[in-house]
Short mmCIF file of C-alpha atoms in Angstrom, two decimals:
data_model
loop_
_atom_site.label_atom_id
_atom_site.label_comp_id
_atom_site.label_asym_id
_atom_site.label_seq_id
_atom_site.Cartn_x
_atom_site.Cartn_y
_atom_site.Cartn_z
CA MET E 75 -0.38 -21.49 0.38
CA THR E 76 1.96 -22.66 -2.39
CA ASP E 77 1.54 -21.20 -6.20
CA ARG E 78 2.89 -24.17 -7.83
CA TYR E 79 2.57 -22.60 -11.36
CA ALA E 80 4.66 -19.85 -10.19
CA SER E 81 7.25 -22.43 -8.89
CA PHE E 82 7.25 -24.43 -12.13
CA VAL E 83 7.83 -21.08 -14.23
CA GLN E 84 10.95 -20.58 -12.11
CA SER E 85 12.27 -24.11 -13.38
CA GLY E 86 14.50 -24.59 -16.59
CA ALA E 87 11.55 -26.41 -18.17
CA GLY E 88 8.99 -24.02 -17.05
CA ARG E 89 10.63 -21.06 -18.58
CA ALA E 90 11.04 -22.84 -21.77
CA LEU E 91 7.49 -23.39 -22.16
CA VAL E 92 6.29 -20.26 -20.89
CA LYS E 93 8.17 -18.58 -23.71
CA ARG E 94 7.06 -20.89 -26.32
CA LEU E 95 3.68 -20.66 -25.59
CA GLY E 96 3.12 -16.92 -24.47
CA LEU E 97 1.87 -18.07 -21.03
CA PRO E 98 1.92 -15.70 -17.85
CA ASP E 99 5.27 -15.21 -16.48
CA PRO E 100 5.25 -14.29 -12.71
CA PRO E 101 8.66 -12.71 -11.95
CA ARG E 102 10.20 -13.27 -8.64
CA LEU E 103 9.57 -10.16 -6.91
CA ARG E 104 12.27 -8.06 -4.80
CA ARG E 105 10.92 -7.88 -1.08
CA HIS E 106 12.28 -6.12 1.64
CA ARG E 107 14.86 -7.36 4.04
CA PRO E 108 16.32 -5.67 6.65
CA GLY E 109 19.71 -4.28 5.84
CA ASP E 110 18.98 -4.25 2.15
CA PRO E 111 19.75 -1.25 0.35
CA LEU E 112 16.92 0.84 -1.26
CA LEU E 113 17.92 0.06 -4.60
CA PRO E 114 19.63 -2.55 -6.59
CA GLY E 115 21.33 -0.17 -8.79
CA PRO E 116 21.72 3.64 -9.42
CA ALA E 117 18.62 6.07 -10.22
CA LEU E 118 18.27 7.70 -13.13
CA LEU E 119 16.63 11.31 -11.80
CA GLY E 120 15.05 13.56 -14.56
CA ALA E 121 12.87 16.76 -14.84
CA ALA E 122 10.62 18.71 -16.92
CA THR E 123 11.46 22.25 -17.71
CA GLY E 124 10.72 24.27 -14.43
CA GLY E 125 10.08 21.26 -12.23
CA ARG E 126 10.12 22.13 -8.55
CA LEU E 127 11.01 18.84 -6.82
CA ALA E 128 14.05 17.31 -8.80
CA GLU E 129 16.64 19.30 -6.50
CA PRO E 130 15.23 18.10 -2.99
CA VAL E 131 14.23 14.90 -4.41
CA GLY E 132 18.17 14.36 -5.53
CA THR E 133 19.08 15.59 -2.12
CA LEU E 134 16.90 13.03 -0.21
CA LEU E 135 17.82 10.02 -2.49
CA ALA E 136 21.78 10.77 -2.36
CA ALA E 137 21.28 11.03 1.49
CA ALA E 138 19.67 7.81 1.26
CA GLY E 139 22.79 6.15 -0.42
CA ILE E 140 21.37 6.10 -4.03
CA GLU E 141 23.62 6.74 -6.80
CA LEU E 142 22.18 9.09 -9.16
CA ARG E 143 22.45 9.49 -12.88
CA ASP E 144 21.52 12.73 -14.66
CA PRO E 145 20.13 11.79 -18.29
CA ALA E 146 21.43 15.42 -19.38
CA ALA E 147 25.07 14.31 -18.72
CA GLY E 148 24.59 11.12 -20.99
CA THR E 149 24.54 7.41 -19.86
CA ASP E 150 26.35 4.36 -20.60
CA ALA E 151 23.97 2.33 -23.17
CA THR E 152 24.75 -0.72 -21.27
CA GLU E 153 24.02 0.59 -17.81
CA ARG E 154 21.12 -0.72 -15.75
CA PHE E 155 18.97 1.30 -13.66
CA GLY E 156 17.41 0.44 -10.34
CA ALA E 157 14.60 3.15 -10.48
CA LEU E 158 13.47 6.08 -13.08
CA VAL E 159 12.60 8.99 -11.12
CA TYR E 160 11.00 11.88 -13.04
CA ASP E 161 9.87 15.48 -11.95
CA ALA E 162 7.05 16.07 -13.89
CA THR E 163 5.85 19.21 -11.99
CA GLY E 164 7.04 21.52 -14.69
CA ILE E 165 4.82 20.35 -17.32
CA THR E 166 2.01 23.01 -17.61
CA ASP E 167 0.30 22.00 -20.77
CA SER E 168 -0.05 19.08 -23.24
CA THR E 169 2.55 20.13 -25.40
CA GLY E 170 5.14 19.33 -22.48
CA LEU E 171 3.97 15.91 -22.20
CA ARG E 172 6.55 15.40 -24.92
CA GLN E 173 9.34 15.45 -22.24
CA LEU E 174 7.81 12.43 -20.90
CA TYR E 175 8.71 10.32 -24.12
CA ASP E 176 12.03 11.85 -24.32
CA PHE E 177 12.85 10.74 -20.61
CA PHE E 178 11.42 7.21 -20.65
CA HIS E 179 11.89 6.16 -24.15
CA PRO E 180 15.42 5.89 -24.32
CA ALA E 181 15.42 4.26 -20.47
CA ALA E 182 12.68 1.81 -20.92
CA ARG E 183 14.74 -1.18 -21.35
CA SER E 184 17.47 -0.27 -18.85
CA VAL E 185 15.40 -0.83 -15.91
CA THR E 186 16.50 -3.95 -13.80
CA PRO E 187 14.05 -6.62 -12.61
CA SER E 188 11.75 -5.47 -9.66
CA GLY E 189 13.21 -1.79 -10.46
CA ARG E 190 11.17 1.16 -9.90
CA VAL E 191 9.55 3.77 -11.89
CA VAL E 192 8.11 7.08 -9.83
CA VAL E 193 6.57 9.88 -11.52
CA LEU E 194 6.16 13.24 -9.27
CA GLY E 195 3.46 15.59 -10.37
CA THR E 196 1.37 18.35 -8.98
CA PRO E 197 -2.34 17.91 -7.86
CA PRO E 198 -4.41 18.56 -10.71
CA ALA E 199 -7.00 20.52 -8.21
CA GLU E 200 -3.91 22.76 -7.01
CA CYS E 201 -2.86 23.70 -10.70
CA ASP E 202 -3.26 27.48 -11.92
CA THR E 203 -4.63 26.81 -15.12
CA PRO E 204 -7.32 24.26 -16.75
CA ARG E 205 -4.26 23.09 -19.31
CA GLU E 206 -2.00 22.44 -16.46
CA ALA E 207 -4.36 20.55 -14.53
CA THR E 208 -5.07 18.55 -17.84
CA ALA E 209 -1.59 17.61 -18.22
CA GLN E 210 -0.99 16.77 -14.74
CA ARG E 211 -3.94 14.32 -14.98
CA ALA E 212 -2.56 12.91 -18.05
CA LEU E 213 0.40 11.54 -15.71
CA GLU E 214 -1.75 8.76 -14.34
CA GLY E 215 -2.09 7.28 -17.75
CA LEU E 216 1.71 7.10 -18.29
CA THR E 217 2.45 5.59 -14.92
CA ARG E 218 -0.34 2.92 -15.19
CA SER E 219 0.80 2.00 -18.64
CA ILE E 220 4.39 1.71 -17.56
CA GLY E 221 3.44 -0.68 -14.90
CA LYS E 222 1.69 -2.93 -17.25
CA GLU E 223 4.48 -2.66 -20.06
CA PHE E 224 7.73 -3.15 -18.48
CA GLY E 225 7.14 -6.58 -16.98
CA ARG E 226 9.70 -8.31 -14.66
CA GLY E 227 8.25 -7.17 -11.58
CA VAL E 228 8.97 -3.40 -12.28
CA THR E 229 6.44 -1.19 -10.63
CA ALA E 230 5.04 2.35 -11.59
CA GLN E 231 3.70 5.02 -9.23
CA LEU E 232 2.54 8.61 -9.76
CA VAL E 233 3.01 10.84 -6.57
CA TYR E 234 0.99 14.14 -6.31
CA VAL E 235 2.84 16.70 -4.06
CA THR E 236 1.28 19.79 -3.07
CA ALA E 237 2.88 23.03 -4.22
CA ASP E 238 1.84 24.45 -0.63
CA GLY E 239 4.24 22.27 1.01
CA ASP E 240 6.07 22.33 4.25
CA ALA E 241 8.86 20.60 6.11
CA GLY E 242 6.10 17.78 6.84
CA THR E 243 5.62 17.58 3.24
CA ASN E 244 9.37 17.00 2.74
CA THR E 245 9.80 14.52 5.20
CA SER E 246 6.54 12.44 4.02
CA LEU E 247 7.87 12.72 0.31
CA GLU E 248 11.13 11.22 1.60
CA ALA E 249 9.10 8.58 3.57
CA THR E 250 6.98 7.82 0.40
CA LEU E 251 10.13 7.55 -1.76
CA ARG E 252 11.73 5.16 0.74
CA PHE E 253 8.72 2.89 0.62
CA LEU E 254 8.36 3.18 -3.36
CA LEU E 255 11.79 2.42 -4.11
CA SER E 256 12.42 -0.23 -1.62
CA GLY E 257 11.38 -3.94 -1.49
CA ARG E 258 8.64 -2.91 0.68
CA SER E 259 6.52 -1.94 -2.24
CA ALA E 260 6.84 -5.20 -4.14
CA TYR E 261 3.18 -5.81 -4.84
CA VAL E 262 2.21 -2.08 -5.21
CA SER E 263 1.85 -0.98 -8.77
CA GLY E 264 -0.20 1.82 -10.84
CA GLN E 265 -0.97 3.68 -7.59
CA VAL E 266 -1.62 7.56 -7.11
CA ILE E 267 -0.66 8.68 -3.79
CA ARG E 268 -1.23 12.38 -2.82
CA ILE E 269 1.04 14.16 -0.35
CA GLY E 270 -0.27 17.31 1.21
CA ALA E 271 0.79 19.55 4.03
CA GLY E 272 1.16 18.42 7.53
CA THR E 273 2.93 17.16 10.41
CA ALA E 274 5.51 14.66 10.01
CA THR E 275 8.67 13.59 12.09
CA ALA E 276 11.42 11.77 10.52
CA PRO E 277 12.80 8.69 12.31
CA ALA E 278 16.27 8.59 13.80
CA ASP E 279 16.75 5.11 12.27
CA TRP E 280 15.08 4.74 8.85
CA ASP E 281 15.49 0.74 9.79
CA ARG E 282 13.21 1.33 12.70
CA PRO E 283 10.69 3.88 11.82
CA LEU E 284 8.01 2.95 14.29
CA ALA E 285 10.32 3.13 17.46
CA GLY E 286 8.47 4.22 20.45
CA GLN E 287 5.07 3.88 18.76
CA VAL E 288 2.06 2.12 20.36
CA VAL E 289 0.34 0.41 17.62
CA LEU E 290 -3.06 -1.46 18.12
CA VAL E 291 -3.94 -4.10 15.17
CA THR E 292 -7.38 -5.83 15.12
CA GLY E 293 -7.87 -9.15 13.74
CA ALA E 294 -4.02 -9.99 14.59
CA ALA E 295 -4.23 -13.74 15.21
CA ARG E 296 -3.47 -15.05 11.52
CA GLY E 297 -3.15 -14.00 8.08
CA ILE E 298 -2.63 -10.48 7.10
CA GLY E 299 -3.37 -9.55 11.00
CA ALA E 300 -0.33 -11.83 12.21
CA ALA E 301 1.98 -10.56 9.14
CA LEU E 302 1.16 -6.63 10.48
CA ALA E 303 2.11 -7.23 13.95
CA ARG E 304 5.41 -9.11 13.10
CA VAL E 305 6.39 -6.18 10.37
CA LEU E 306 5.11 -3.26 12.69
CA ALA E 307 7.27 -5.01 15.79
CA ARG E 308 10.16 -5.21 13.25
CA ASP E 309 9.95 -1.80 12.63
CA GLY E 310 10.19 -0.90 16.40
CA ALA E 311 6.68 -0.53 17.37
CA GLN E 312 4.94 -1.76 20.68
CA VAL E 313 2.12 -3.93 19.14
CA VAL E 314 -1.08 -4.40 20.93
CA ALA E 315 -2.72 -7.55 19.09
CA LEU E 316 -6.30 -7.80 19.39
CA ASP E 317 -8.55 -10.72 18.27
CA ILE E 318 -11.76 -12.54 18.98
CA PRO E 319 -11.53 -14.89 22.20
CA ALA E 320 -12.06 -17.90 20.08
CA ALA E 321 -8.69 -17.16 18.51
CA GLY E 322 -6.87 -16.70 21.86
CA ASP E 323 -4.31 -19.48 21.57
CA ALA E 324 -3.17 -18.09 17.93
CA LEU E 325 -3.01 -14.46 19.42
CA ALA E 326 -0.93 -15.28 22.22
CA GLY E 327 1.70 -16.94 20.04
CA VAL E 328 1.67 -14.09 17.80
CA ALA E 329 1.93 -11.84 20.73
CA ASN E 330 4.92 -13.68 22.26
CA GLU E 331 6.55 -13.82 19.26
CA ILE E 332 6.86 -10.25 18.76
CA GLY E 333 6.97 -9.14 22.36
CA GLY E 334 3.83 -7.47 22.20
CA SER E 335 0.70 -7.80 24.12
CA ALA E 336 -2.69 -9.60 23.42
CA VAL E 337 -6.21 -8.43 24.15
CA GLN E 338 -9.12 -11.05 23.42
CA LEU E 339 -12.22 -8.87 22.51
CA ASP E 340 -14.98 -9.31 20.15
CA LEU E 341 -15.35 -6.04 18.56
CA THR E 342 -18.98 -6.28 17.92
CA GLY E 343 -20.04 -6.38 21.74
CA PRO E 344 -21.74 -3.23 22.88
CA ASP E 345 -19.14 -2.50 25.36
CA ALA E 346 -16.36 -3.27 23.20
CA PRO E 347 -15.34 0.16 22.21
CA THR E 348 -15.14 1.38 26.00
CA ARG E 349 -13.70 -1.76 27.00
CA LEU E 350 -10.88 -1.53 24.66
CA ALA E 351 -10.26 2.41 25.44
CA ASP E 352 -10.24 1.61 29.16
CA HIS E 353 -7.53 -1.06 28.37
CA LEU E 354 -5.16 1.14 26.16
CA ALA E 355 -5.65 4.08 28.62
CA ALA E 356 -4.71 1.93 31.62
CA ARG E 357 -1.61 -0.12 29.84
CA GLN E 358 -0.40 2.36 27.35
CA GLY E 359 -1.95 5.70 28.26
CA ARG E 360 -2.29 6.33 24.38
CA VAL E 361 -2.36 4.78 20.85
CA ASP E 362 -0.33 6.13 18.17
CA VAL E 363 -1.56 3.93 15.34
CA VAL E 364 -4.90 2.17 15.08
CA VAL E 365 -4.98 -0.51 12.35
CA HIS E 366 -8.37 -1.92 11.44
CA ASN E 367 -7.65 -5.14 10.13
CA ALA E 368 -10.24 -7.20 11.30
CA GLY E 369 -12.78 -8.54 8.76
CA ILE E 370 -14.95 -11.19 7.89
CA THR E 371 -16.88 -12.65 4.88
CA ARG E 372 -20.34 -14.50 4.56
CA ASP E 373 -20.65 -14.86 0.86
CA LYS E 374 -23.86 -15.54 -0.88
CA THR E 375 -25.72 -13.70 -4.01
CA LEU E 376 -28.03 -10.97 -2.51
CA GLY E 377 -31.30 -12.87 -3.69
CA ARG E 378 -29.98 -15.76 -1.49
CA MET E 379 -28.45 -13.82 1.24
CA ASP E 380 -30.33 -13.78 4.91
CA ALA E 381 -30.08 -10.88 7.09
CA ASP E 382 -27.84 -12.11 9.48
CA ARG E 383 -25.11 -12.66 6.95
CA TRP E 384 -25.72 -8.84 5.83
CA ASP E 385 -25.70 -7.53 9.24
CA GLN E 386 -22.56 -9.23 10.62
CA VAL E 387 -20.22 -8.21 7.61
CA ILE E 388 -21.20 -4.55 7.91
CA ASP E 389 -20.89 -4.80 11.58
CA VAL E 390 -17.48 -6.31 11.81
CA ASN E 391 -16.21 -4.75 8.63
CA LEU E 392 -17.24 -1.25 9.02
CA ALA E 393 -19.44 -0.29 11.85
CA SER E 394 -17.29 -1.63 14.35
CA GLN E 395 -14.26 0.76 13.09
CA GLU E 396 -16.81 3.73 13.27
CA ARG E 397 -17.48 2.93 16.85
CA ILE E 398 -13.86 2.27 17.96
CA ASN E 399 -12.58 5.49 16.17
CA ASP E 400 -15.44 7.38 17.90
CA GLU E 401 -14.38 6.27 21.37
CA LEU E 402 -10.74 6.90 21.10
CA LEU E 403 -11.16 10.12 19.42
CA ALA E 404 -13.48 11.40 21.87
CA ARG E 405 -11.15 10.35 24.77
CA GLU E 406 -8.13 11.90 22.75
CA LEU E 407 -6.19 8.68 23.20
CA ILE E 408 -4.97 8.99 19.79
CA PRO E 409 -2.63 11.96 20.17
CA ALA E 410 -1.54 14.61 17.32
CA GLY E 411 0.78 12.98 14.91
CA GLY E 412 -1.71 9.50 15.36
CA ARG E 413 -2.43 7.20 12.54
CA ILE E 414 -5.53 5.41 11.29
CA VAL E 415 -5.21 2.81 8.71
CA SER E 416 -7.93 0.68 7.59
CA VAL E 417 -8.13 -2.37 5.43
CA SER E 418 -10.32 -2.07 2.43
CA SER E 419 -10.39 -4.35 -0.55
CA ILE E 420 -10.49 -4.13 -4.52
CA ALA E 421 -13.92 -5.70 -3.79
CA GLY E 422 -15.02 -2.20 -2.40
CA ILE E 423 -13.96 -0.43 -5.46
CA ALA E 424 -14.98 -3.04 -8.34
CA GLY E 425 -17.51 -5.13 -6.59
CA ASN E 426 -17.68 -9.00 -6.73
CA ARG E 427 -20.57 -11.34 -7.39
CA GLY E 428 -21.80 -13.12 -4.31
CA GLN E 429 -20.08 -10.26 -1.93
CA THR E 430 -22.64 -7.58 -1.87
CA ASN E 431 -22.41 -7.51 1.79
CA TYR E 432 -18.58 -7.60 1.87
CA ALA E 433 -18.30 -5.10 -1.13
CA THR E 434 -20.75 -2.50 0.39
CA SER E 435 -18.52 -2.87 3.69
CA LYS E 436 -15.27 -2.28 2.27
CA ALA E 437 -16.58 0.47 -0.09
CA GLY E 438 -17.69 1.94 3.17
CA VAL E 439 -14.19 1.88 4.62
CA ILE E 440 -13.11 3.92 1.77
CA GLY E 441 -16.11 6.36 2.40
CA LEU E 442 -14.53 6.50 6.13
CA VAL E 443 -11.33 7.57 4.89
CA ASP E 444 -12.77 10.15 2.60
CA SER E 445 -14.96 11.62 5.44
CA LEU E 446 -12.36 11.47 8.13
CA ALA E 447 -9.07 12.41 6.59
CA PRO E 448 -10.32 16.15 6.15
CA ALA E 449 -12.04 16.26 9.64
CA LEU E 450 -9.04 15.19 11.63
CA ARG E 451 -6.36 17.25 9.60
CA GLY E 452 -6.54 19.95 12.22
CA ARG E 453 -5.77 17.40 14.90
CA GLY E 454 -2.66 16.28 12.88
CA ILE E 455 -3.98 12.68 12.72
CA SER E 456 -3.82 11.02 9.42
CA VAL E 457 -6.24 8.66 7.99
CA ASN E 458 -5.74 6.08 5.14
CA ALA E 459 -6.69 2.91 3.78
CA VAL E 460 -5.09 -0.14 1.91
CA ALA E 461 -7.27 -1.96 -0.61
CA PRO E 462 -5.62 -5.81 -1.03
CA GLY E 463 -6.22 -7.63 -4.25
CA PHE E 464 -5.41 -11.41 -4.40
CA ILE E 465 -3.33 -12.22 -1.24
CA GLU E 466 -2.27 -15.76 -0.57
CA THR E 467 -4.17 -16.70 2.69
CA ARG E 468 -6.09 -19.66 3.92
CA LEU E 469 -9.11 -17.95 2.86
CA THR E 470 -8.06 -17.53 -0.82
CA ALA E 471 -7.00 -21.27 -0.75
CA ARG E 472 -10.57 -22.02 -0.27
CA ILE E 473 -11.62 -20.49 -3.75
CA PRO E 474 -12.32 -23.00 -6.50
CA LEU E 475 -8.95 -23.73 -8.38
CA VAL E 476 -10.05 -21.97 -11.65
CA ILE E 477 -11.21 -18.68 -9.94
CA ARG E 478 -7.98 -18.94 -7.79
CA GLU E 479 -5.86 -19.06 -10.91
CA ALA E 480 -7.61 -16.06 -12.55
CA GLY E 481 -7.10 -14.12 -9.40
CA ARG E 482 -3.60 -14.76 -9.20
CA ARG E 483 -2.75 -14.06 -13.08
CA MET E 484 -5.30 -11.11 -13.62
CA ASN E 485 -2.39 -8.72 -12.49
CA SER E 486 0.77 -7.01 -13.88
CA MET E 487 2.61 -9.31 -11.47
CA ALA E 488 0.84 -12.31 -12.83
CA GLN E 489 0.93 -13.86 -9.14
CA GLY E 490 -1.08 -13.45 -6.15
CA GLY E 491 0.58 -11.11 -3.21
CA LEU E 492 1.64 -12.36 0.21
CA PRO E 493 0.35 -10.90 3.62
CA VAL E 494 3.73 -9.28 4.11
CA ASP E 495 2.83 -7.11 1.07
CA VAL E 496 -0.01 -5.65 2.75
CA ALA E 497 1.71 -5.30 6.15
CA GLU E 498 4.46 -3.25 4.60
CA THR E 499 2.22 -0.95 2.70
CA ILE E 500 0.31 -0.23 6.27
CA GLY E 501 3.72 0.07 7.93
CA TRP E 502 4.67 3.29 5.69
CA LEU E 503 1.28 4.66 6.04
CA SER E 504 1.82 4.20 10.03
CA TRP E 505 5.20 5.95 9.97
CA PRO E 506 5.39 8.84 11.90
CA ALA E 507 7.16 10.45 8.83
CA SER E 508 4.35 9.67 6.60
CA GLY E 509 2.11 12.45 8.37
CA ALA E 510 1.35 14.23 4.97
CA VAL E 511 0.26 11.47 3.57
CA SER E 512 -3.65 11.48 4.21
CA GLY E 513 -6.95 10.72 2.37
CA ASN E 514 -5.39 7.93 0.43
CA VAL E 515 -6.83 4.37 -0.83
CA VAL E 516 -3.60 2.63 -1.75
CA ARG E 517 -4.25 -0.78 -3.64
CA VAL E 518 -1.82 -3.77 -2.59
CA CYS E 519 -3.02 -5.75 -5.71
CA GLY E 520 -0.14 -6.04 -8.20
CA GLN E 521 -2.11 -3.47 -10.33
CA SER E 522 -5.09 -6.02 -10.79
CA LEU E 523 -7.25 -5.78 -14.03
CA LEU E 524 -10.14 -5.52 -11.69
CA GLY E 525 -11.40 -1.91 -10.95
CA ALA E 526 -8.69 -0.88 -13.22
#
């Protein structure tokens, strides 16, 4: 689906009109292309007094080929930065928050278009004192505001990193920074990501972080699911693409394109979990990553909705995920180091008129993450979700024009996202290196105003 307004804005006449009338100005986003550097310019790396992460992060970034600048050494006023990275773990009370201003104020106008801002903190629940927890919670307001202020495709994120870390924590911190600083995170902004302790394995090649992994993608025939299959295969995964029999031709096309395998199966069938588990056991022997992407909408206001519409959406979008997880986990087909990633929606966070069934199912997916993540931590299996906002698909193309335009513009990027944006985020959560990232719900919405 083409965003004609965004295309017009990129023209000379369009830019002049946008500036004159103060209209939304969708930037051209930097998206990942294999072989691209992580950043288009150097990173300015700063730290609060007593910060515990600046040194290891500096080592990680330098090893990733990023040029680093130290604000204490002074910088050229004309220099532009691909990223601002700040270690705020040393801030232990509200007076220390002034250090944020001292770092970001002089650098705020020096970030390149589609640059990145990442703030590192300590989870408030792990802080030693109420004052420290208060100061660390304040970081969320900073990063979300930066995401709305800086514009030009610049994203801003807060990453809480446990102080009780291990080698897995450091590996997952590197994986997270590689995702957030790169073009893979083009439509992710204003997010809070939590990294705990856990098992994580760095890849031999960061360009193929899923090499050797068997990944199941449901709803893979088209849209976000097809983009998922392509991105995961690009990153080295052996993809098992699943969809309903009615989508068999499209599914086969995707599987053939990526060199994966196709499974035609209705996930709501009473024997679907057993049939799927039998297939994976016989063909692959295991499944390292399960991506629950299959989903449907059956929209009506609650007072006009028949029971079938309610039941179908809950069954496909939520209950089928639970049944599949139960079967695969019971048969130990998801090994230690495995990943479960579910697709939720901002509708599950903010609600949506005419979608009580859909919003209920997608909020349930968040509940699934909240409950399963701690339960599976001991087995070394991570559980996360992504919550897409307005993504340009055949489904959003059917939305009435005025509502569609509002969905596109009501975010910090002033545009809709692409299926690849959701796929890249799920890809990162699927990496073996992301094992200490668990229990997160990451919005892929361009920092939408809905639910903010």
